[in-house]
Coordinates of C-alpha atoms in Angstrom, one line a residue:
X18 CA 0.0 0.0 0.0
X19 CA 1.5 3.4 -1.0
X20 CA 2.4 6.1 1.5
X21 CA -0.2 8.5 -0.1
X22 CA -3.0 6.0 0.6
X23 CA -1.9 5.5 4.2
X24 CA -1.7 9.2 4.7
X25 CA -5.3 9.6 3.4
X26 CA -6.6 6.9 5.6
X27 CA -4.9 8.4 8.7
X28 CA -6.3 11.8 7.9
X29 CA -9.8 10.4 7.5
X30 CA -9.6 8.5 10.7
X31 CA -8.5 11.7 12.6
X32 CA -11.4 13.6 11.1
X33 CA -13.8 10.8 12.2
X34 CA -12.4 11.0 15.8
X35 CA -12.7 14.8 15.9
X36 CA -16.3 14.5 14.6
X37 CA -17.3 11.9 17.2
X38 CA -15.7 13.9 20.0
X39 CA -17.6 17.0 19.0
X40 CA -20.9 15.0 18.8
X41 CA -20.3 13.6 22.3
X42 CA -19.6 17.1 23.7
X43 CA -22.7 18.5 22.1
X44 CA -24.8 15.6 23.4
X45 CA -23.5 16.2 26.9
X46 CA -24.4 19.9 26.7
X47 CA -27.8 19.1 25.3
X48 CA -28.5 16.5 28.1
X49 CA -27.3 19.0 30.8
X50 CA -29.6 21.7 29.4
X51 CA -32.5 19.3 29.3
X52 CA -32.0 18.3 32.9
X53 CA -31.7 21.9 34.0
X54 CA -34.9 22.9 32.2
X55 CA -36.8 20.0 33.6
X56 CA -35.7 20.9 37.2
X57 CA -37.1 24.5 36.9
X58 CA -40.8 25.1 37.9
X59 CA -43.2 26.3 35.2
X60 CA -43.5 29.6 37.1
X61 CA -40.8 30.4 39.6
X62 CA -42.3 32.0 42.7
X63 CA -40.3 34.3 44.8
X64 CA -40.9 35.3 48.5
X65 CA -42.5 38.7 49.0
X66 CA -42.1 38.3 52.7
X67 CA -41.1 35.6 55.2
X68 CA -43.0 35.1 58.4
X69 CA -41.1 33.2 61.1
X70 CA -39.4 31.3 58.2
X71 CA -42.6 30.7 56.2
X72 CA -42.5 32.4 52.8
X73 CA -45.4 34.3 51.3
X74 CA -44.8 34.3 47.6
X75 CA -45.6 36.7 44.8
X76 CA -47.8 34.1 43.3
X77 CA -49.9 33.8 46.5
X78 CA -50.1 37.5 46.7
X79 CA -51.3 37.8 43.0
X80 CA -53.9 35.1 43.6
X81 CA -55.2 36.7 46.8
X82 CA -55.4 40.1 45.1
X83 CA -57.6 38.4 42.4
X84 CA -59.8 37.0 45.1
X85 CA -60.1 40.5 46.7
X86 CA -61.0 41.9 43.3
X87 CA -64.0 39.4 43.1
X88 CA -65.1 40.5 46.5
X89 CA -64.8 44.2 45.5
X90 CA -62.3 45.1 48.2
X91 CA -58.7 45.5 49.2
X92 CA -55.4 46.4 47.6
X93 CA -51.9 45.0 47.6
X94 CA -51.2 46.1 51.2
X95 CA -54.5 44.6 52.5
X96 CA -54.0 41.3 50.6
X97 CA -50.4 41.0 51.9
X98 CA -51.5 41.7 55.5
X99 CA -54.2 39.1 55.2
X100 CA -51.7 36.5 54.1
X101 CA -49.2 37.4 56.8
X102 CA -52.0 37.2 59.4
X103 CA -53.1 33.8 58.1
X104 CA -49.5 32.4 58.4
X105 CA -49.4 33.6 62.0
X106 CA -52.8 32.2 62.8
X107 CA -51.9 28.7 61.4
X108 CA -48.5 28.8 63.1
X109 CA -50.2 29.6 66.5
X110 CA -52.8 26.9 66.0
X111 CA -50.1 24.3 65.2
X112 CA -48.1 25.4 68.2
X113 CA -51.1 24.8 70.4
X114 CA -51.8 21.4 68.8
X115 CA -54.9 22.4 66.8
X116 CA -55.3 20.9 63.3
X117 CA -57.8 21.4 60.5
X118 CA -58.8 18.4 58.3
X119 CA -59.4 18.5 54.6
X120 CA -63.0 17.4 55.3
X121 CA -63.5 20.5 57.5
X122 CA -62.2 22.7 54.7
X123 CA -64.5 20.9 52.2
X124 CA -67.5 21.7 54.5
X125 CA -66.4 25.3 54.8
X126 CA -66.2 25.6 51.0
X127 CA -69.8 24.3 50.8
X128 CA -70.9 26.9 53.3
X129 CA -69.4 29.6 51.2
X130 CA -71.2 28.2 48.1
X131 CA -74.5 28.2 50.0
X132 CA -74.0 31.7 51.2
X133 CA -73.8 33.0 47.6
X134 CA -76.4 30.5 46.5
X135 CA -74.3 28.5 44.0
X136 CA -73.1 24.9 43.8
X137 CA -69.5 24.0 44.9
X138 CA -68.6 23.3 41.2
X139 CA -70.0 26.7 40.1
X140 CA -68.1 28.4 42.9
X141 CA -64.9 26.8 41.6
X142 CA -65.7 27.9 38.1
X143 CA -66.3 31.5 39.3
X144 CA -63.0 31.5 41.0
X145 CA -60.9 30.0 38.2
X146 CA -62.6 32.2 35.6
X147 CA -61.3 35.2 37.5
X148 CA -57.8 33.8 38.0
X149 CA -58.2 32.4 41.5
X150 CA -57.4 28.7 42.1
X151 CA -59.6 26.9 44.6
X152 CA -56.4 26.4 46.7
X153 CA -56.5 30.2 47.5
X154 CA -59.9 30.0 49.0
X155 CA -59.1 26.8 50.8
X156 CA -56.0 28.4 52.3
X157 CA -58.0 31.3 53.7
X158 CA -60.7 28.9 55.1
X159 CA -58.0 26.7 56.7
X160 CA -56.6 29.7 58.5
X161 CA -60.0 30.9 59.6
X162 CA -60.9 27.5 61.0
X163 CA -57.6 27.2 62.8
X164 CA -57.9 30.7 64.3
X165 CA -61.4 29.9 65.4
X166 CA -60.1 27.0 67.5
X167 CA -57.4 29.3 69.0
X168 CA -60.0 32.0 69.9
X169 CA -62.5 29.5 71.3
X170 CA -60.0 27.8 73.6
X171 CA -57.5 30.6 74.4
X172 CA -59.0 34.0 73.7
X173 CA -62.4 33.4 75.2
X174 CA -60.7 33.1 78.6
X175 CA -59.7 36.8 78.3
X176 CA -63.3 38.0 77.7
X177 CA -65.2 39.2 80.8
X178 CA -68.9 40.0 80.5
X179 CA -70.6 41.8 83.3
X180 CA -74.0 40.3 84.0
X181 CA -75.0 43.4 86.0
X182 CA -74.3 45.6 83.0
X183 CA -76.2 43.2 80.7
X184 CA -79.2 43.1 83.0
X185 CA -79.3 46.9 83.2
X186 CA -79.1 47.3 79.4
X187 CA -81.8 44.7 78.9
X188 CA -84.2 46.5 81.3
X189 CA -83.5 49.8 79.5
X190 CA -84.6 48.2 76.2
X191 CA -88.0 47.1 77.5
X192 CA -90.8 49.1 75.9
X193 CA -94.5 49.1 76.0
X194 CA -94.6 47.1 72.8
X195 CA -92.2 44.3 73.9
X196 CA -93.6 43.8 77.4
X197 CA -96.1 41.0 76.5
X198 CA -96.2 37.3 76.5
X199 CA -98.3 35.6 73.8
X200 CA -99.7 32.2 72.9
X201 CA -99.9 32.2 69.1
X202 CA -101.0 30.2 66.1
X203 CA -99.5 30.7 62.6
X204 CA -101.8 30.7 59.6
X205 CA -99.7 29.9 56.5
X206 CA -100.8 30.0 52.9
X207 CA -98.2 27.7 51.2
X208 CA -96.4 28.3 47.9
X209 CA -97.9 29.7 44.7
X210 CA -97.9 33.3 43.6
X211 CA -97.2 35.6 46.6
X212 CA -99.7 38.2 45.4
X213 CA -102.5 35.7 45.0
X214 CA -101.7 34.0 48.3
X215 CA -101.7 37.4 50.0
X216 CA -105.2 38.1 48.6
X217 CA -106.4 34.7 50.0
X218 CA -104.7 35.6 53.4
X219 CA -106.5 38.9 53.5
X220 CA -109.8 37.2 52.8
X221 CA -109.1 34.7 55.6
X222 CA -108.2 37.6 57.9
X223 CA -111.6 39.3 57.4
X224 CA -113.4 36.1 58.3
X225 CA -111.2 35.2 61.3
X226 CA -113.2 34.9 64.5
X227 CA -110.4 33.6 66.9
X228 CA -108.1 30.7 67.5
X229 CA -110.7 28.2 68.3
X230 CA -112.1 28.3 64.7
X231 CA -108.8 28.9 62.9
X232 CA -108.3 25.3 61.6
X233 CA -111.9 25.0 60.5
X234 CA -111.7 28.3 58.6
X235 CA -108.5 27.2 56.9
X236 CA -110.3 24.2 55.3
X237 CA -112.1 26.6 53.0
X238 CA -108.8 27.4 51.3
X239 CA -106.4 25.4 49.2
X240 CA -102.9 24.8 50.7
X241 CA -103.6 26.7 53.9
X242 CA -102.2 25.4 57.2
X243 CA -102.6 26.3 60.9
X244 CA -99.9 25.4 63.4
X245 CA -99.4 26.1 67.0
X246 CA -96.5 28.5 67.7
X247 CA -97.0 28.2 71.5
X248 CA -95.8 30.7 74.0
X249 CA -93.5 33.5 72.7
X250 CA -92.4 36.8 74.3
X251 CA -92.5 40.0 72.3
X252 CA -88.8 40.4 72.5
X253 CA -88.4 37.3 70.3
X254 CA -89.9 39.1 67.4
X255 CA -88.6 41.9 65.2
X256 CA -89.7 45.4 66.4
X257 CA -92.2 45.9 63.6
X258 CA -94.0 42.6 64.3
X259 CA -93.8 43.2 68.1
X260 CA -95.4 46.6 67.6
X261 CA -98.2 45.1 65.5
X262 CA -98.9 42.3 68.0
X263 CA -99.0 44.8 70.9
X264 CA -101.9 46.6 69.3
X265 CA -103.9 43.4 68.9
X266 CA -106.3 41.9 71.5
X267 CA -106.9 38.2 72.1
X268 CA -108.6 36.9 68.9
X269 CA -106.8 39.3 66.6
X270 CA -104.6 38.3 63.7
X271 CA -101.7 40.2 62.1
X272 CA -101.5 41.4 58.5
X273 CA -100.1 38.9 55.9
X274 CA -96.4 38.8 55.6
X275 CA -94.5 37.1 52.7
X276 CA -92.1 34.6 54.2
X277 CA -90.0 31.7 52.8
X278 CA -92.5 29.2 51.4
X279 CA -95.6 31.3 51.4
X280 CA -97.6 34.0 53.2
X281 CA -97.9 34.0 57.0
X282 CA -100.2 35.6 59.7
X283 CA -100.0 35.3 63.5
X284 CA -103.1 34.8 65.5
X285 CA -103.2 36.0 69.2
X286 CA -104.7 33.2 71.3
X287 CA -103.6 34.6 74.7
X288 CA -101.8 37.8 75.8
X289 CA -100.5 39.0 79.2
X290 CA -98.1 41.7 80.4
X291 CA -94.6 40.3 81.1
X292 CA -91.4 42.3 81.5
X293 CA -89.2 39.3 80.7
X294 CA -85.7 40.4 79.7
X295 CA -84.4 36.9 79.1
X296 CA -84.2 37.2 75.3
X297 CA -83.0 40.8 75.3
X298 CA -80.3 39.8 77.8
X299 CA -79.3 36.8 75.7
X300 CA -79.0 39.0 72.6
X301 CA -76.9 41.6 74.5
X302 CA -74.8 38.9 76.0
X303 CA -74.1 37.4 72.6
X304 CA -73.4 40.8 71.0
X305 CA -71.2 41.9 73.9
X306 CA -69.4 38.5 73.9
X307 CA -68.8 38.6 70.2
X308 CA -67.5 42.2 70.3
X309 CA -65.3 41.3 73.2
X310 CA -64.0 38.1 71.5
X311 CA -63.2 40.0 68.3
X312 CA -61.4 42.8 70.3
X313 CA -59.3 40.2 72.2
X314 CA -58.7 38.1 69.2
X315 CA -57.4 41.2 67.3
X316 CA -55.2 42.0 70.3
X317 CA -53.8 38.5 70.5
X318 CA -53.0 38.5 66.8
X319 CA -51.3 41.9 67.2
X320 CA -49.2 40.4 70.0
X321 CA -48.2 37.5 67.7
X322 CA -47.3 39.9 64.9
X323 CA -45.2 42.1 67.2
X324 CA -43.1 39.0 68.3
X325 CA -42.8 37.5 64.8
X326 CA -39.8 37.7 62.6
X327 CA -41.2 39.2 59.4
X328 CA -38.7 39.8 56.7
X329 CA -39.5 41.4 53.4
X330 CA -38.2 39.5 50.4

């Protein structure tokens, strides 16, 4: 074999080796780039603030802002403060050993759906259509449930309600209109067109002769029912209804009122003066306790916030 042929073969072999080395290098680069890309999240989230080591990300903030927009409230500062508070609330609940299950959050979601009169699936669609994942609402509800446990077990001990003050306030709210005890029957015209049912109720009212004949009179009407309400104090009714009842004698009946499921009237079967403040006091106690609980809960959260390590990202 000539020297020229050998040289040509050697040169070709060197070119082949250089080509294969370059291909291996490019393959390694491509594999490294692929692995790096695969390891990156689709949307890198960065911490806007860190609360005792727990980050609140820009993605969370954007989603909470979108939720606030649906609710017609808030701004960036309000949304961020809400998220910080929720981190503190969950941290405190966990420190005290209180947990919230997924089932409890599911029930809370259903409650929200019922409040706005939509199904759970429609609620989810409303949220996602406005850029809010269901996880955003669930996070808020989880914090709310956790904080409720903290306030019930810890904060409630801080609330003091003066029974003497409640009694004095209840007596001050007694009026001539709400100082009666009644025994009542309800006459209810069920379903149908409210206007037509009101017309029937007014006709019944004109013929009404007292509680003893209430049921017999109702038999002349379609879908009319009479039920015993029993003993009720005036303070158990809204002011307008209490005022109307106060003007009636035994054997009287109130004007028709449209209620859920039909049209209702209350018939007075017995009536006597009674300055019972039980229901007024219960309402005052509940309102006072709720206001006190909220004030103490807010104070408790402010204390947690003052002690927390909150670092802006």
